[in-house]
Coordinates of C-alpha atoms in Angstrom, one line a residue:
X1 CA -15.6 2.4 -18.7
X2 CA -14.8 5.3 -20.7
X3 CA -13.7 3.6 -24.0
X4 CA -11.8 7.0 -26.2
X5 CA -9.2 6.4 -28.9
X6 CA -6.0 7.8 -27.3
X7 CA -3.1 9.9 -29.1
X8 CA -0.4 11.2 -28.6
X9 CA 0.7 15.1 -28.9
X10 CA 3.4 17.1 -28.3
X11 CA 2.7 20.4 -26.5
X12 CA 5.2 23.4 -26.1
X13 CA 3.6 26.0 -23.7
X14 CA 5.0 29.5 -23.0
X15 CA 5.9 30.4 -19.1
X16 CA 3.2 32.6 -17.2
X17 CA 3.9 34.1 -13.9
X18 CA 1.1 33.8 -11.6
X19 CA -0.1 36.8 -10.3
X20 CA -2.1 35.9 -6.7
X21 CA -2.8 39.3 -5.6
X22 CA -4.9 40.1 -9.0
X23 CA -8.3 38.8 -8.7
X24 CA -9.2 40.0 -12.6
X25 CA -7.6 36.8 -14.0
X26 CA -7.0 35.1 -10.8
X27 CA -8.6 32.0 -12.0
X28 CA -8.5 31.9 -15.5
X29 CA -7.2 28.9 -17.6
X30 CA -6.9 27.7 -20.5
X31 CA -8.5 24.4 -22.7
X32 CA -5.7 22.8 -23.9
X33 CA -5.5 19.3 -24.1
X34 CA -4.4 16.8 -21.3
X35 CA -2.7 13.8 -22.8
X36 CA -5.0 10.8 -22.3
X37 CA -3.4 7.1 -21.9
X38 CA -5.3 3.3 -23.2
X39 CA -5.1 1.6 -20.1
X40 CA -5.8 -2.0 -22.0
X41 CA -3.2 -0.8 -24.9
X42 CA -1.0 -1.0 -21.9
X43 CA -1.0 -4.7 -21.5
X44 CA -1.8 -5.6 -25.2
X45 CA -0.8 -9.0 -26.7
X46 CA 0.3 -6.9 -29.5
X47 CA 3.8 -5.4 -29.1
X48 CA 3.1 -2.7 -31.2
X49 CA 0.1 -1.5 -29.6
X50 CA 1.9 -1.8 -26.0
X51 CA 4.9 -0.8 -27.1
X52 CA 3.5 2.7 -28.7
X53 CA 1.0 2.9 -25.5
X54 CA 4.0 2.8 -23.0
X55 CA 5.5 5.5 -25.2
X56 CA 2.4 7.7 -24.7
X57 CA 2.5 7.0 -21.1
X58 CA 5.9 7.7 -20.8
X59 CA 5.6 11.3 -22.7
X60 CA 3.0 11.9 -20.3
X61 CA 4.5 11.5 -16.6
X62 CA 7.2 13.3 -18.2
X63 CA 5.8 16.2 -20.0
X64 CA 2.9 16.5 -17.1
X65 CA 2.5 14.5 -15.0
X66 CA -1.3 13.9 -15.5
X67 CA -3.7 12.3 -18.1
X68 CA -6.5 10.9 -18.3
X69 CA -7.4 6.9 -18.1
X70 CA -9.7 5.5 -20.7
X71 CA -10.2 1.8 -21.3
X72 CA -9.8 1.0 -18.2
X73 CA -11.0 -2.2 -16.0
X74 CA -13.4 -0.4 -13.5
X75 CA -17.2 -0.8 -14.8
X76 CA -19.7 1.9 -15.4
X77 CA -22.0 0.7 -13.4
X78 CA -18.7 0.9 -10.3
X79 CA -18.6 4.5 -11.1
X80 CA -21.7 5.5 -10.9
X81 CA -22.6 3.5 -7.9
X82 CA -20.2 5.5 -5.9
X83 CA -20.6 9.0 -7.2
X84 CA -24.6 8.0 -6.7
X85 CA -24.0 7.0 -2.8
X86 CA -22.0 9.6 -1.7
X87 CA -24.4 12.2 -3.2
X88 CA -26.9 10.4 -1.0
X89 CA -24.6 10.1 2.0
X90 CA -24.0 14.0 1.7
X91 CA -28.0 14.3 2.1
X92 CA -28.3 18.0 3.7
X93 CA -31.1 16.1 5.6
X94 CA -28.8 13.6 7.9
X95 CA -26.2 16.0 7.9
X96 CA -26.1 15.7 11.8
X97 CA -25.7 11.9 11.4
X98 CA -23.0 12.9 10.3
X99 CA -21.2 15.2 12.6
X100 CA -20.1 12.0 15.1
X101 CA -17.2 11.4 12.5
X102 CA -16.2 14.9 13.1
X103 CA -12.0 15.0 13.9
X104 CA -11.5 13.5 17.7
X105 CA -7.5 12.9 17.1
X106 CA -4.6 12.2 15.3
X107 CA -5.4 8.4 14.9
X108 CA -8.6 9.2 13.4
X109 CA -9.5 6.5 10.5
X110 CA -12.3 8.0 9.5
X111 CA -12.9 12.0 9.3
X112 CA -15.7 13.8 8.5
X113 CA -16.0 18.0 8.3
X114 CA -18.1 20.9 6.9
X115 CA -16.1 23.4 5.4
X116 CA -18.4 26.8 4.6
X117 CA -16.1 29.5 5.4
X118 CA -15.7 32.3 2.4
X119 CA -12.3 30.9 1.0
X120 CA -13.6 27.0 1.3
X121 CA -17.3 25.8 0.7
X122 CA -16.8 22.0 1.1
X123 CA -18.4 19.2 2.5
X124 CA -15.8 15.8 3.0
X125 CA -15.6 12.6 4.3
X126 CA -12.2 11.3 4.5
X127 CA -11.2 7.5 5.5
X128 CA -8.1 5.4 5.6
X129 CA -8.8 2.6 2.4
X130 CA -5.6 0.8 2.9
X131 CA -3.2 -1.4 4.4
X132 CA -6.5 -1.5 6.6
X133 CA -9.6 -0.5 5.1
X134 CA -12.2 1.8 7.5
X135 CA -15.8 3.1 6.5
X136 CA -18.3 4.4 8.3
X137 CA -21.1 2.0 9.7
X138 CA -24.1 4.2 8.7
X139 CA -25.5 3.7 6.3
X140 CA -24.3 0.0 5.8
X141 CA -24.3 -0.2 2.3
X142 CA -21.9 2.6 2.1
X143 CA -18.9 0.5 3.5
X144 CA -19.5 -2.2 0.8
X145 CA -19.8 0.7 -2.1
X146 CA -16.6 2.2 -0.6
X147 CA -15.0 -0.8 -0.7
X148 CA -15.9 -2.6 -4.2
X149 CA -14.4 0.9 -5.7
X150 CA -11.4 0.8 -3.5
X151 CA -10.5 -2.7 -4.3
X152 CA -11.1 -2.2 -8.3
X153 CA -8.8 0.9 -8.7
X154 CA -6.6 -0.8 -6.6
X155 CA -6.1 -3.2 -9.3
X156 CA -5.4 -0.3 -11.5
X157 CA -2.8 1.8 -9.7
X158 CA -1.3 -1.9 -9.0
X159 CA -1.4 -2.1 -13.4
X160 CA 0.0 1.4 -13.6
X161 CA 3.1 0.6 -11.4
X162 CA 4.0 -2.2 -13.9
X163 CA 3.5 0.0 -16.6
X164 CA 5.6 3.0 -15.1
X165 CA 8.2 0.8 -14.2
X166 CA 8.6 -0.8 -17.7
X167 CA 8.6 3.5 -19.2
X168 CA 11.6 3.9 -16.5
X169 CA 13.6 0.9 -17.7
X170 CA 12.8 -1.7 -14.9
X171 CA 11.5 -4.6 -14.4
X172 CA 7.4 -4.5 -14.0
X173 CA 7.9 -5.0 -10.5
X174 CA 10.1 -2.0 -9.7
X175 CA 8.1 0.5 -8.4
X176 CA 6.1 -2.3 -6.3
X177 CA 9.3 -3.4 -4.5
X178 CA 10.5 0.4 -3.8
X179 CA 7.1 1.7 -2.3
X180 CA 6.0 -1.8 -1.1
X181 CA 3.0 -0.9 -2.7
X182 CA 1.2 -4.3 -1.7
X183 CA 1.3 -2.5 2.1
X184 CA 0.7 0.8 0.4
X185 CA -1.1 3.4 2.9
X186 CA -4.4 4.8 0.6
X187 CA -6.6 7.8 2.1
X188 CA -10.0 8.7 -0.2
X189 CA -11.4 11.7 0.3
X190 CA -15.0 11.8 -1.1
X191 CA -16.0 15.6 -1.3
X192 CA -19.1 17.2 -2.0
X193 CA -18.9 21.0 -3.6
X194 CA -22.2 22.5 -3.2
X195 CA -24.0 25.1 -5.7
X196 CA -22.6 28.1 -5.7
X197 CA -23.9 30.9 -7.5
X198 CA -21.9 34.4 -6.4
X199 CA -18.5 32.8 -5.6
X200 CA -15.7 32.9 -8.6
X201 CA -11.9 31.9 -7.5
X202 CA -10.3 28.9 -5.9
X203 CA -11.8 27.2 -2.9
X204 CA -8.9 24.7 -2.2
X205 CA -5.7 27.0 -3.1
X206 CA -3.4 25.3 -5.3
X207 CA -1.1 22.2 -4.1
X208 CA 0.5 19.2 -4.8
X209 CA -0.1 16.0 -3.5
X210 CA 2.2 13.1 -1.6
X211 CA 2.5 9.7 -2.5
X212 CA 2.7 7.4 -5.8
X213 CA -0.3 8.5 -7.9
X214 CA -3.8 10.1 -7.4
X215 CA -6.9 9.2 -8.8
X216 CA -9.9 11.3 -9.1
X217 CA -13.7 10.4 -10.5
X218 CA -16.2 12.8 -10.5
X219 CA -20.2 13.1 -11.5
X220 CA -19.6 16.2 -13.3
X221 CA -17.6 18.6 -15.8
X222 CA -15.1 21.0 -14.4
X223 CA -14.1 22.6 -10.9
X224 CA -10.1 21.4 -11.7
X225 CA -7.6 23.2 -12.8
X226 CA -3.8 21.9 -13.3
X227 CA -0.5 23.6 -13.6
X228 CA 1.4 22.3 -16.4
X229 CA 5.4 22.1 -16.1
X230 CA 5.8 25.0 -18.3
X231 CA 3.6 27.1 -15.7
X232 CA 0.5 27.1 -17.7
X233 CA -3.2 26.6 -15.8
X234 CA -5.0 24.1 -17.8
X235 CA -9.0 23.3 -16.9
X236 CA -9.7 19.7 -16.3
X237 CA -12.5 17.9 -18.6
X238 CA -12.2 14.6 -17.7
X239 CA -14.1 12.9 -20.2
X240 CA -17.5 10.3 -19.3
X241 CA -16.3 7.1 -17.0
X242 CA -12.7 8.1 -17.1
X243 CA -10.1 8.4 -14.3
X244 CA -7.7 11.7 -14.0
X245 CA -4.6 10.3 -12.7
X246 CA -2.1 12.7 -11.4
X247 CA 1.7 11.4 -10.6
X248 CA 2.6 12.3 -6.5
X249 CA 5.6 13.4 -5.1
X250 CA 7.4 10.5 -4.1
X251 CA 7.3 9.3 -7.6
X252 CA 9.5 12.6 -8.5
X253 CA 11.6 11.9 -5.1
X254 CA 12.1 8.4 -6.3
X255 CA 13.1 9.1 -9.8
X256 CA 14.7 12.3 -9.0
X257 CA 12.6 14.8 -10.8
X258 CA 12.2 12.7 -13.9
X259 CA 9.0 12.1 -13.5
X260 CA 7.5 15.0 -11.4
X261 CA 4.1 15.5 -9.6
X262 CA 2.4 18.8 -10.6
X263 CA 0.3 21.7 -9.2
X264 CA -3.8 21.7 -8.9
X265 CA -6.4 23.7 -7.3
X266 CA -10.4 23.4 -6.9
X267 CA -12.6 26.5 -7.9
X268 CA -16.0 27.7 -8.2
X269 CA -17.4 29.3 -11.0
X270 CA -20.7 30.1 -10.5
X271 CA -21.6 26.2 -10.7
X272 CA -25.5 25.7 -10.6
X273 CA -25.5 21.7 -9.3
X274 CA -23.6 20.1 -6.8
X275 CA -20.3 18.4 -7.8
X276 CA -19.0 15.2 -6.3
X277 CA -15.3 13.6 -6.5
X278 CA -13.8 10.8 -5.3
X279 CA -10.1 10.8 -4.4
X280 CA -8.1 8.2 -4.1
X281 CA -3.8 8.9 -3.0
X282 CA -2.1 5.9 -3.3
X283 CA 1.2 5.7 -1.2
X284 CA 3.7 3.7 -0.2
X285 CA 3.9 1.8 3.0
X286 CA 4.5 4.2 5.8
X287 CA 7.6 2.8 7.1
X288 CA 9.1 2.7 3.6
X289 CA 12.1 5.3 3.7
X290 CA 11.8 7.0 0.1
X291 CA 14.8 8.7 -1.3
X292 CA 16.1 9.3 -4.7
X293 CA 17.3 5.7 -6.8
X294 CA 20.6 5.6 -7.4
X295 CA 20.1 4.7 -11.2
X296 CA 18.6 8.5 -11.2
X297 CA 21.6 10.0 -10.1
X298 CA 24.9 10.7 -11.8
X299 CA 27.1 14.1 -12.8
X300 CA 24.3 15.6 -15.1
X301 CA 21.7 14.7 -12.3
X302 CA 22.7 15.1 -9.2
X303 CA 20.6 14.2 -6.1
X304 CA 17.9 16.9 -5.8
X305 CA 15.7 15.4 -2.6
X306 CA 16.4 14.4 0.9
X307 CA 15.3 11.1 1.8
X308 CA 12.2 10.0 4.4
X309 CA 10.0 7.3 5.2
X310 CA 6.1 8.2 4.1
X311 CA 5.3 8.4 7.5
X312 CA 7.3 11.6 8.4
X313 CA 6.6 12.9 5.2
X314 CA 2.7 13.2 5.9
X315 CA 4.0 14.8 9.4
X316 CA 6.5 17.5 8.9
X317 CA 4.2 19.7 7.9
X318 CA 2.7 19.2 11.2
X319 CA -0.8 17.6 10.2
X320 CA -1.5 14.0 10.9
X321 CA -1.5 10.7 8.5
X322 CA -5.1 11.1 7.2
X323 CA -4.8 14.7 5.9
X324 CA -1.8 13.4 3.7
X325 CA -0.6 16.9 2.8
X326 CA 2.4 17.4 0.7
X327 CA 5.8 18.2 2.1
X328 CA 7.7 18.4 -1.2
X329 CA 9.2 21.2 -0.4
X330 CA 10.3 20.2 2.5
X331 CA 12.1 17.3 1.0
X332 CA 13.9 19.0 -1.9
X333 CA 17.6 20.4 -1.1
X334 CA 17.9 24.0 -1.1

């Protein structure tokens, strides 16, 4: 696992405005740091350390709603087995072993597509991890890969929920009971970005994502950028065996836009190897209706989001449960 000293800093960015029709500094961002959280300082027997960790935490979700995750309980040797296997299982060689997982329907657990068009140069496999986990069959060691990963950062996002909940004021096993996380509906996408050496700009334009958190791993540097709160682009370096983790938007419906979920894009720049990541969106249970808490709300704050279960969330924006695509804005009141 990554092991890096965390800190904690206090950032004050300027607005930008966002020009999309100008393709001179389009895709420019900056390097500015991206908080990074201890997950073992987390749970330390030392109420100092934890209580100074939950404090970074804290500053993070509500200054970014991103950081990275260092110290944390997956092993290196997890990491790489999975960033190893799917660079295998995106062998341009078997590639038409692989078109049998191509989309048949809306029920699909397991989706597979080439995406080569001039806005999106992307190869993914996407699969439905959890309350029921699906991989593909072939090759059979991919399944068991897939699902030692699954399982371990389960255990994380299951760590993080206590922690969040303790930063909001609760009891550890607020968030849990509010999301029922323990039926939580999880969708990976593993995606393979090929070399690219005339492209420059975004290849997956810039969104947010549903659900409780996100996790990413990758095998190499760069090819994220993130939108800070103050409407700043900030490049993603997520340091050696560490875990981005970005907040989702039901996390901001259910604390009404205390903590909120942020903005990110994928783009090319000219990159000279392939680049793998893993995604991971943890959500809650489908049938859970999520709507603002009431110990969010009062004069100052009043209630900014309509309430929905996960389920029609992933829908109304007329896609299906495994594409998980945001509908934030269809849940915030005009």
């Amino acid at each position: 696992m990554a092991e890096i000293t965390s800190t904690t800093t206090q950032f004050h960015f300027p607005p930008v405005n966002y020009n999309a029709s100008s393709h001179a500094y389009l895709f420019s961002a900056c390097d500015d740091d991206i908080p990074t959280v201890d997950y073992s300082l987390l749970f330390s027997d030392n109420p100092v350390q934890r209580f100074l960790a939950l404090e970074n935490l804290s500053q993070a979700c509500q200054e970014y709603g991103f950081f990275y995750l260092v110290n944390h309980t997956i092993s290196d040797e997890v990491l790489d087995t999975i960033l190893k296997g799917f660079s295998d299982f995106f062998d341009p060689k078997t590639i038409d072993e692989r078109k049998v997982l191509r989309k048949s329907g809306p029920s699909d657990k397991i989706r597979w597509d080439l995406n080569a068009s001039t806005g999106e140069n992307r190869e993914y496999l996407k699969v439905i991890a959890h309350p029921q986990f699906h991989a593909p069959s072939n090759p059979p060691v991919l399944s068991k890969i897939l699902g030692e990963y699954h399982k371990a950062m389960r255990n994380i996002v299951e760590g993080l929920a206590r922690a969040v909940s303790t930063t909001l004021g609760f009891e550890e096993n607020y968030i849990e009971k509010e999301f029922n996380l323990k039926s939580g509906f999880d969708v990976m996408a593993m995606n393979l970005y090929p070399p690219n050496s005339r492209s420059k700009g975004a290849i997956i334009h810039e969104h947010p994502d549903p659900g409780f958190v996100v996790t990413l791993v990758q095998d190499v540097d760069g090819g994220l950028q993130i939108l800070s709160h103050q409407g700043k682009w900030i490049n993603v370096h997520i340091p050696h065996h560490a875990i981005l983790i970005q907040l989702g938007d039901h996390l901001e419906v259910l604390t009404n836009g205390k903590y909120k979920s942020h903005i990110h894009r994928v783009i090319v720049n000219n990159n000279k190897v392939p680049r793998i990541s893993v995604v991971t969106l943890h959500g809650p249970a489908l049938e859970k209706f999520i709507s603002p808490s009431a110990e969010f709300i009062d004069e100052e704050h009043p209630q900014k989001y309509h309430g929905m279960t996960y389920k029609e969330s992933l829908e109304a924006n007329g896609g299906d449960d495994i594409d998980v695509q945001s509908s934030l804005d269809k849940l915030r009141f005009i």
